[in-house]
Amino acid sequence: MLLRRNVSLAPYLTMRVDHVAREFVTIRSIADLDAARRHCDAPYRILGGGSNIVPVANVSGTVLHICIEGIEILADDGNAVTVRVGAGEQWHEFVEWSVDRDFGGLENLALIPGTVGAAPMQNIGAYGVEQSRCFLQLECVNMSTGERLVVDAPTCRFGYRDSVFKQEWRDVMVITSVTYMLNRQAPLVTDYADVRRAIEGCTHTPTRRDVFDAVVAIRTAKLPNPAELPNSGSFFKNPVIDADQAAMLLSQHPAMPQWPVSDGRVKLAAAWLIDQCGWKGFRNNGVGVHTNQALVIVNAEGGTGSTVWQMAADIQRSVADAFGVELEAEVNRWD
Ligand code: EPU
C-alpha cells in the first residue's frame, strides 16, 4: 500500500479542480485495501478514473485510488465469453479489447472515460446500451467490516445512472473487480439516430467494429476531450417527469424532446432545457458550459470545485424557473 499525505487531486480528476486530499492511498490489490482499513481513517472516498467526481473543497478523509489491474477470460463456450476485469482497468481500453476479439455487447459504450470499477457504480450508458446489459457480477470489499462479497445484478439495483453503490453502499463498499458476460452473437444496437445514420453509410454489412467506430466519432464530435478541456461528461441526469407535466410542457414548448420510459413517465433532455435557458458557451471565473453540448460543464481556466458547483446551482435554478423541472447532478460531489 502506498500512502501519501496532502496530495493535489487535480491530476486525478478530469475536471482538474485543484483540491488536496489529506491522505491518498494507491490500491493495487485486495491486500492493499485491508492495509488501508488498518492504517487510514474513515471516511473513505473511492476514486477511479476521476471522470465523475468534483470535490467542493479540500478532502479531509482518506482517498482510495483504485488501481487493481487485470483482464481474465473465465469461460468461453464459443458464443458467450465470461470475463473478469480489475476495477482499475480503463473502461475504454476494456471495450476496445472486447471489440478486437469480437466479444459483443459493450461496443456502444466506447470512449466513456473512467475505470471499470466505476461502470456498475453509476451504471454507465450511451447510445441505447447500459453496462447492465452484459453485467454478471462483481466483487467488492466492505470497508467497515473487511468482508469480501460477490454481488449479482439484482442486488446492485441498477437504474438510470444509478445503483446501490451510489446510494447506501456509497464510500463503504469498494468494487475490486467486475465480471461481464459478452457474446459473439450479441445483436448490434443501432436505434439511436446518430449511430443509425453512421451505420447507414456502410457499404458492407455493419460489424461490431463499425458501431464502435461510429460511437467514437460521435462522441469525439460532441463531447470535449477532458485532456484538452477539463470536464466531467454529462453534469446532470436527464430528468424523468410524470406524463401530465410532460404533456403540459409539450403544449407550451412544442419542440421539447421527450421520450416515454417505463411506468408511464417521460424523460426530458437536460441539454435541451439548459440550452433553451441560454447557457451554451457561457463562461464565468474560468468555468463554463460547453459550446457543442449544453449538458457539459467545462473548467476552461483554473476554476475551483466551489465555482463549478455554484455554476451547477445557477443552471438548476434557471431551468427550474423556466420549466418547473428539477435537474439532479449526475456528477458525484465530495463535500
Ligand atoms: N440537445 C440540445 N442542446 C445541446 C445538446 C443536446 O438541445 O446542447 C438536445 C438534442 O435535441 C438531443 C437531446 O438534447 O436530441 C439529447 O442530446 P444527446 O443525444 O447529445 O444526449 P444527452 O441526453 O445529452 C445522454 C447521456 C450521455 C450519452 C448520450 C448518448 C445522460 C445524462 N447523458 O446525453 O452520457 O453519451 O446520451 O447516449 O444520460 C455521461 O453520462 O457523461 C454522458 C455523456
PDB file of N, CA and C in Angstrom, residues 42-105:
ATOM      1  N   ALA A  42     -11.387   6.468   8.336  1.00  0.00           N
ATOM      2  CA  ALA A  42     -12.614   6.769   7.596  1.00  0.00           C
ATOM      3  C   ALA A  42     -12.910   8.260   7.837  1.00  0.00           C
ATOM      4  N   PRO A  43     -13.733   8.952   7.061  1.00  0.00           N
ATOM      5  CA  PRO A  43     -14.428   8.420   5.895  1.00  0.00           C
ATOM      6  C   PRO A  43     -13.489   8.166   4.719  1.00  0.00           C
ATOM      7  N   TYR A  44     -13.836   7.124   3.955  1.00  0.00           N
ATOM      8  CA  TYR A  44     -13.082   6.826   2.744  1.00  0.00           C
ATOM      9  C   TYR A  44     -13.780   7.456   1.548  1.00  0.00           C
ATOM     10  N   ARG A  45     -12.984   7.862   0.589  1.00  0.00           N
ATOM     11  CA  ARG A  45     -13.510   8.369  -0.683  1.00  0.00           C
ATOM     12  C   ARG A  45     -12.926   7.498  -1.778  1.00  0.00           C
ATOM     13  N   ILE A  46     -13.784   6.950  -2.615  1.00  0.00           N
ATOM     14  CA  ILE A  46     -13.311   5.986  -3.603  1.00  0.00           C
ATOM     15  C   ILE A  46     -13.107   6.701  -4.941  1.00  0.00           C
ATOM     16  N   LEU A  47     -11.889   6.609  -5.438  1.00  0.00           N
ATOM     17  CA  LEU A  47     -11.515   7.308  -6.678  1.00  0.00           C
ATOM     18  C   LEU A  47     -11.116   6.292  -7.739  1.00  0.00           C
ATOM     19  N   GLY A  48     -11.764   6.358  -8.907  1.00  0.00           N
ATOM     20  CA  GLY A  48     -11.357   5.534 -10.040  1.00  0.00           C
ATOM     21  C   GLY A  48     -10.646   6.435 -11.036  1.00  0.00           C
ATOM     22  N   GLY A  49     -11.264   6.616 -12.222  1.00  0.00           N
ATOM     23  CA  GLY A  49     -10.666   7.485 -13.233  1.00  0.00           C
ATOM     24  C   GLY A  49     -10.922   8.964 -12.963  1.00  0.00           C
ATOM     25  N   GLY A  50     -11.703   9.281 -11.944  1.00  0.00           N
ATOM     26  CA  GLY A  50     -11.942  10.685 -11.573  1.00  0.00           C
ATOM     27  C   GLY A  50     -12.747  11.457 -12.604  1.00  0.00           C
ATOM     28  N   SER A  51     -13.515  10.741 -13.451  1.00  0.00           N
ATOM     29  CA  SER A  51     -14.222  11.459 -14.512  1.00  0.00           C
ATOM     30  C   SER A  51     -15.616  11.895 -14.093  1.00  0.00           C
ATOM     31  N   ASN A  52     -16.047  11.498 -12.906  1.00  0.00           N
ATOM     32  CA  ASN A  52     -17.387  11.893 -12.485  1.00  0.00           C
ATOM     33  C   ASN A  52     -17.386  12.389 -11.042  1.00  0.00           C
ATOM     34  N   ILE A  53     -16.273  12.989 -10.634  1.00  0.00           N
ATOM     35  CA  ILE A  53     -16.140  13.463  -9.252  1.00  0.00           C
ATOM     36  C   ILE A  53     -15.662  14.909  -9.273  1.00  0.00           C
ATOM     37  N   VAL A  54     -16.364  15.749  -8.508  1.00  0.00           N
ATOM     38  CA  VAL A  54     -15.879  17.121  -8.309  1.00  0.00           C
ATOM     39  C   VAL A  54     -15.980  17.447  -6.814  1.00  0.00           C
ATOM     40  N   PRO A  55     -14.828  17.583  -6.112  1.00  0.00           N
ATOM     41  CA  PRO A  55     -14.881  17.990  -4.707  1.00  0.00           C
ATOM     42  C   PRO A  55     -15.236  19.474  -4.611  1.00  0.00           C
ATOM     43  N   VAL A  56     -15.878  19.834  -3.509  1.00  0.00           N
ATOM     44  CA  VAL A  56     -16.211  21.247  -3.305  1.00  0.00           C
ATOM     45  C   VAL A  56     -14.993  21.992  -2.771  1.00  0.00           C
ATOM     46  N   ALA A  57     -14.184  21.276  -1.958  1.00  0.00           N
ATOM     47  CA  ALA A  57     -13.035  21.899  -1.302  1.00  0.00           C
ATOM     48  C   ALA A  57     -12.011  20.799  -1.014  1.00  0.00           C
ATOM     49  N   ASN A  58     -11.033  21.061  -0.138  1.00  0.00           N
ATOM     50  CA  ASN A  58     -10.068  20.027   0.222  1.00  0.00           C
ATOM     51  C   ASN A  58     -10.792  18.847   0.882  1.00  0.00           C
ATOM     52  N   VAL A  59     -10.206  17.649   0.756  1.00  0.00           N
ATOM     53  CA  VAL A  59     -10.879  16.427   1.183  1.00  0.00           C
ATOM     54  C   VAL A  59     -10.241  15.939   2.482  1.00  0.00           C
ATOM     55  N   SER A  60     -11.057  15.839   3.551  1.00  0.00           N
ATOM     56  CA  SER A  60     -10.474  15.537   4.856  1.00  0.00           C
ATOM     57  C   SER A  60     -10.285  14.040   5.106  1.00  0.00           C
ATOM     58  N   GLY A  61     -11.055  13.171   4.461  1.00  0.00           N
ATOM     59  CA  GLY A  61     -10.928  11.737   4.725  1.00  0.00           C
ATOM     60  C   GLY A  61      -9.755  11.120   3.980  1.00  0.00           C
ATOM     61  N   THR A  62      -9.853   9.817   3.725  1.00  0.00           N
ATOM     62  CA  THR A  62      -8.807   9.079   3.013  1.00  0.00           C
ATOM     63  C   THR A  62      -9.300   8.749   1.602  1.00  0.00           C
ATOM     64  N   VAL A  63      -8.576   9.206   0.600  1.00  0.00           N
ATOM     65  CA  VAL A  63      -8.930   8.871  -0.778  1.00  0.00           C
ATOM     66  C   VAL A  63      -8.279   7.536  -1.128  1.00  0.00           C
ATOM     67  N   LEU A  64      -9.105   6.583  -1.592  1.00  0.00           N
ATOM     68  CA  LEU A  64      -8.589   5.279  -2.036  1.00  0.00           C
ATOM     69  C   LEU A  64      -8.576   5.294  -3.565  1.00  0.00           C
ATOM     70  N   HIS A  65      -7.401   5.323  -4.142  1.00  0.00           N
ATOM     71  CA  HIS A  65      -7.297   5.372  -5.604  1.00  0.00           C
ATOM     72  C   HIS A  65      -7.186   3.931  -6.114  1.00  0.00           C
ATOM     73  N   ILE A  66      -8.251   3.463  -6.756  1.00  0.00           N
ATOM     74  CA  ILE A  66      -8.346   2.045  -7.107  1.00  0.00           C
ATOM     75  C   ILE A  66      -7.606   1.776  -8.424  1.00  0.00           C
ATOM     76  N   CYS A  67      -6.496   1.034  -8.317  1.00  0.00           N
ATOM     77  CA  CYS A  67      -5.638   0.761  -9.483  1.00  0.00           C
ATOM     78  C   CYS A  67      -5.466  -0.757  -9.686  1.00  0.00           C
ATOM     79  N   ILE A  68      -6.477  -1.543  -9.317  1.00  0.00           N
ATOM     80  CA  ILE A  68      -6.379  -3.012  -9.433  1.00  0.00           C
ATOM     81  C   ILE A  68      -6.523  -3.397 -10.912  1.00  0.00           C
ATOM     82  N   GLU A  69      -5.511  -4.070 -11.451  1.00  0.00           N
ATOM     83  CA  GLU A  69      -5.483  -4.354 -12.890  1.00  0.00           C
ATOM     84  C   GLU A  69      -5.840  -5.808 -13.193  1.00  0.00           C
ATOM     85  N   GLY A  70      -5.957  -6.106 -14.488  1.00  0.00           N
ATOM     86  CA  GLY A  70      -6.104  -7.492 -14.947  1.00  0.00           C
ATOM     87  C   GLY A  70      -7.390  -7.743 -15.707  1.00  0.00           C
ATOM     88  N   ILE A  71      -7.256  -8.444 -16.852  1.00  0.00           N
ATOM     89  CA  ILE A  71      -8.419  -8.913 -17.621  1.00  0.00           C
ATOM     90  C   ILE A  71      -8.231 -10.417 -17.796  1.00  0.00           C
ATOM     91  N   GLU A  72      -9.234 -11.197 -17.378  1.00  0.00           N
ATOM     92  CA  GLU A  72      -9.078 -12.648 -17.351  1.00  0.00           C
ATOM     93  C   GLU A  72     -10.329 -13.295 -17.965  1.00  0.00           C
ATOM     94  N   ILE A  73     -10.142 -14.156 -18.952  1.00  0.00           N
ATOM     95  CA  ILE A  73     -11.288 -14.891 -19.515  1.00  0.00           C
ATOM     96  C   ILE A  73     -11.559 -16.092 -18.616  1.00  0.00           C
ATOM     97  N   LEU A  74     -12.767 -16.141 -18.042  1.00  0.00           N
ATOM     98  CA  LEU A  74     -13.097 -17.226 -17.103  1.00  0.00           C
ATOM     99  C   LEU A  74     -13.747 -18.401 -17.817  1.00  0.00           C
ATOM    100  N   ALA A  75     -14.502 -18.125 -18.888  1.00  0.00           N
ATOM    101  CA  ALA A  75     -15.188 -19.198 -19.621  1.00  0.00           C
ATOM    102  C   ALA A  75     -15.478 -18.724 -21.034  1.00  0.00           C
ATOM    103  N   ASP A  76     -15.493 -19.684 -21.978  1.00  0.00           N
ATOM    104  CA  ASP A  76     -15.784 -19.353 -23.373  1.00  0.00           C
ATOM    105  C   ASP A  76     -16.412 -20.583 -24.012  1.00  0.00           C
ATOM    106  N   ASP A  77     -17.732 -20.486 -24.350  1.00  0.00           N
ATOM    107  CA  ASP A  77     -18.381 -21.669 -24.941  1.00  0.00           C
ATOM    108  C   ASP A  77     -18.494 -21.551 -26.460  1.00  0.00           C
ATOM    109  N   GLY A  78     -17.751 -20.613 -27.037  1.00  0.00           N
ATOM    110  CA  GLY A  78     -17.806 -20.428 -28.488  1.00  0.00           C
ATOM    111  C   GLY A  78     -18.679 -19.233 -28.854  1.00  0.00           C
ATOM    112  N   ASN A  79     -19.702 -18.953 -28.049  1.00  0.00           N
ATOM    113  CA  ASN A  79     -20.516 -17.743 -28.215  1.00  0.00           C
ATOM    114  C   ASN A  79     -20.340 -16.826 -27.010  1.00  0.00           C
ATOM    115  N   ALA A  80     -20.760 -17.315 -25.849  1.00  0.00           N
ATOM    116  CA  ALA A  80     -20.676 -16.492 -24.636  1.00  0.00           C
ATOM    117  C   ALA A  80     -19.276 -16.558 -24.040  1.00  0.00           C
ATOM    118  N   VAL A  81     -18.793 -15.399 -23.600  1.00  0.00           N
ATOM    119  CA  VAL A  81     -17.460 -15.306 -23.007  1.00  0.00           C
ATOM    120  C   VAL A  81     -17.589 -14.565 -21.673  1.00  0.00           C
ATOM    121  N   THR A  82     -17.125 -15.203 -20.613  1.00  0.00           N
ATOM    122  CA  THR A  82     -17.191 -14.572 -19.297  1.00  0.00           C
ATOM    123  C   THR A  82     -15.818 -13.992 -18.977  1.00  0.00           C
ATOM    124  N   VAL A  83     -15.795 -12.706 -18.657  1.00  0.00           N
ATOM    125  CA  VAL A  83     -14.523 -12.004 -18.481  1.00  0.00           C
ATOM    126  C   VAL A  83     -14.532 -11.260 -17.147  1.00  0.00           C
ATOM    127  N   ARG A  84     -13.503 -11.494 -16.333  1.00  0.00           N
ATOM    128  CA  ARG A  84     -13.374 -10.735 -15.080  1.00  0.00           C
ATOM    129  C   ARG A  84     -12.324  -9.639 -15.275  1.00  0.00           C
ATOM    130  N   VAL A  85     -12.697  -8.412 -14.888  1.00  0.00           N
ATOM    131  CA  VAL A  85     -11.839  -7.256 -15.160  1.00  0.00           C
ATOM    132  C   VAL A  85     -11.539  -6.521 -13.853  1.00  0.00           C
ATOM    133  N   GLY A  86     -10.283  -6.217 -13.622  1.00  0.00           N
ATOM    134  CA  GLY A  86      -9.889  -5.457 -12.433  1.00  0.00           C
ATOM    135  C   GLY A  86     -10.537  -4.079 -12.443  1.00  0.00           C
ATOM    136  N   ALA A  87     -10.952  -3.621 -11.257  1.00  0.00           N
ATOM    137  CA  ALA A  87     -11.695  -2.358 -11.159  1.00  0.00           C
ATOM    138  C   ALA A  87     -10.882  -1.163 -11.644  1.00  0.00           C
ATOM    139  N   GLY A  88      -9.548  -1.284 -11.644  1.00  0.00           N
ATOM    140  CA  GLY A  88      -8.719  -0.143 -12.031  1.00  0.00           C
ATOM    141  C   GLY A  88      -8.409  -0.084 -13.517  1.00  0.00           C
ATOM    142  N   GLU A  89      -8.868  -1.078 -14.292  1.00  0.00           N
ATOM    143  CA  GLU A  89      -8.632  -1.025 -15.744  1.00  0.00           C
ATOM    144  C   GLU A  89      -9.408   0.147 -16.353  1.00  0.00           C
ATOM    145  N   GLN A  90      -8.860   0.737 -17.419  1.00  0.00           N
ATOM    146  CA  GLN A  90      -9.561   1.826 -18.110  1.00  0.00           C
ATOM    147  C   GLN A  90     -10.734   1.254 -18.895  1.00  0.00           C
ATOM    148  N   TRP A  91     -11.929   1.819 -18.710  1.00  0.00           N
ATOM    149  CA  TRP A  91     -13.127   1.285 -19.356  1.00  0.00           C
ATOM    150  C   TRP A  91     -12.963   1.210 -20.880  1.00  0.00           C
ATOM    151  N   HIS A  92     -12.520   2.300 -21.496  1.00  0.00           N
ATOM    152  CA  HIS A  92     -12.453   2.314 -22.966  1.00  0.00           C
ATOM    153  C   HIS A  92     -11.475   1.245 -23.484  1.00  0.00           C
ATOM    154  N   GLU A  93     -10.373   1.078 -22.758  1.00  0.00           N
ATOM    155  CA  GLU A  93      -9.404   0.051 -23.199  1.00  0.00           C
ATOM    156  C   GLU A  93     -10.010  -1.338 -23.106  1.00  0.00           C
ATOM    157  N   PHE A  94     -10.823  -1.578 -22.088  1.00  0.00           N
ATOM    158  CA  PHE A  94     -11.510  -2.873 -21.971  1.00  0.00           C
ATOM    159  C   PHE A  94     -12.504  -3.053 -23.124  1.00  0.00           C
ATOM    160  N   VAL A  95     -13.270  -1.997 -23.447  1.00  0.00           N
ATOM    161  CA  VAL A  95     -14.235  -2.098 -24.557  1.00  0.00           C
ATOM    162  C   VAL A  95     -13.488  -2.398 -25.860  1.00  0.00           C
ATOM    163  N   GLU A  96     -12.379  -1.713 -26.073  1.00  0.00           N
ATOM    164  CA  GLU A  96     -11.619  -1.935 -27.305  1.00  0.00           C
ATOM    165  C   GLU A  96     -11.062  -3.363 -27.337  1.00  0.00           C
ATOM    166  N   TRP A  97     -10.588  -3.844 -26.212  1.00  0.00           N
ATOM    167  CA  TRP A  97     -10.101  -5.225 -26.075  1.00  0.00           C
ATOM    168  C   TRP A  97     -11.209  -6.196 -26.496  1.00  0.00           C
ATOM    169  N   SER A  98     -12.460  -5.929 -26.047  1.00  0.00           N
ATOM    170  CA  SER A  98     -13.562  -6.845 -26.362  1.00  0.00           C
ATOM    171  C   SER A  98     -13.921  -6.765 -27.848  1.00  0.00           C
ATOM    172  N   VAL A  99     -13.915  -5.565 -28.417  1.00  0.00           N
ATOM    173  CA  VAL A  99     -14.257  -5.414 -29.839  1.00  0.00           C
ATOM    174  C   VAL A  99     -13.175  -6.069 -30.704  1.00  0.00           C
ATOM    175  N   ASP A 100     -11.912  -5.943 -30.309  1.00  0.00           N
ATOM    176  CA  ASP A 100     -10.809  -6.584 -31.048  1.00  0.00           C
ATOM    177  C   ASP A 100     -11.033  -8.083 -31.185  1.00  0.00           C
ATOM    178  N   ARG A 101     -11.695  -8.699 -30.188  1.00  0.00           N
ATOM    179  CA  ARG A 101     -11.914 -10.156 -30.180  1.00  0.00           C
ATOM    180  C   ARG A 101     -13.307 -10.527 -30.662  1.00  0.00           C
ATOM    181  N   ASP A 102     -14.101  -9.506 -31.069  1.00  0.00           N
ATOM    182  CA  ASP A 102     -15.498  -9.695 -31.465  1.00  0.00           C
ATOM    183  C   ASP A 102     -16.353 -10.245 -30.324  1.00  0.00           C
ATOM    184  N   PHE A 103     -15.975  -9.914 -29.096  1.00  0.00           N
ATOM    185  CA  PHE A 103     -16.815 -10.247 -27.944  1.00  0.00           C
ATOM    186  C   PHE A 103     -17.825  -9.101 -27.814  1.00  0.00           C
ATOM    187  N   GLY A 104     -19.117  -9.376 -28.116  1.00  0.00           N
ATOM    188  CA  GLY A 104     -20.062  -8.283 -28.282  1.00  0.00           C
ATOM    189  C   GLY A 104     -20.829  -7.879 -27.045  1.00  0.00           C
ATOM    190  N   GLY A 105     -21.389  -6.692 -27.099  1.00  0.00           N
ATOM    191  CA  GLY A 105     -22.327  -6.226 -26.074  1.00  0.00           C
ATOM    192  C   GLY A 105     -22.022  -4.848 -25.547  1.00  0.00           C
TER     193      GLY A 105
END
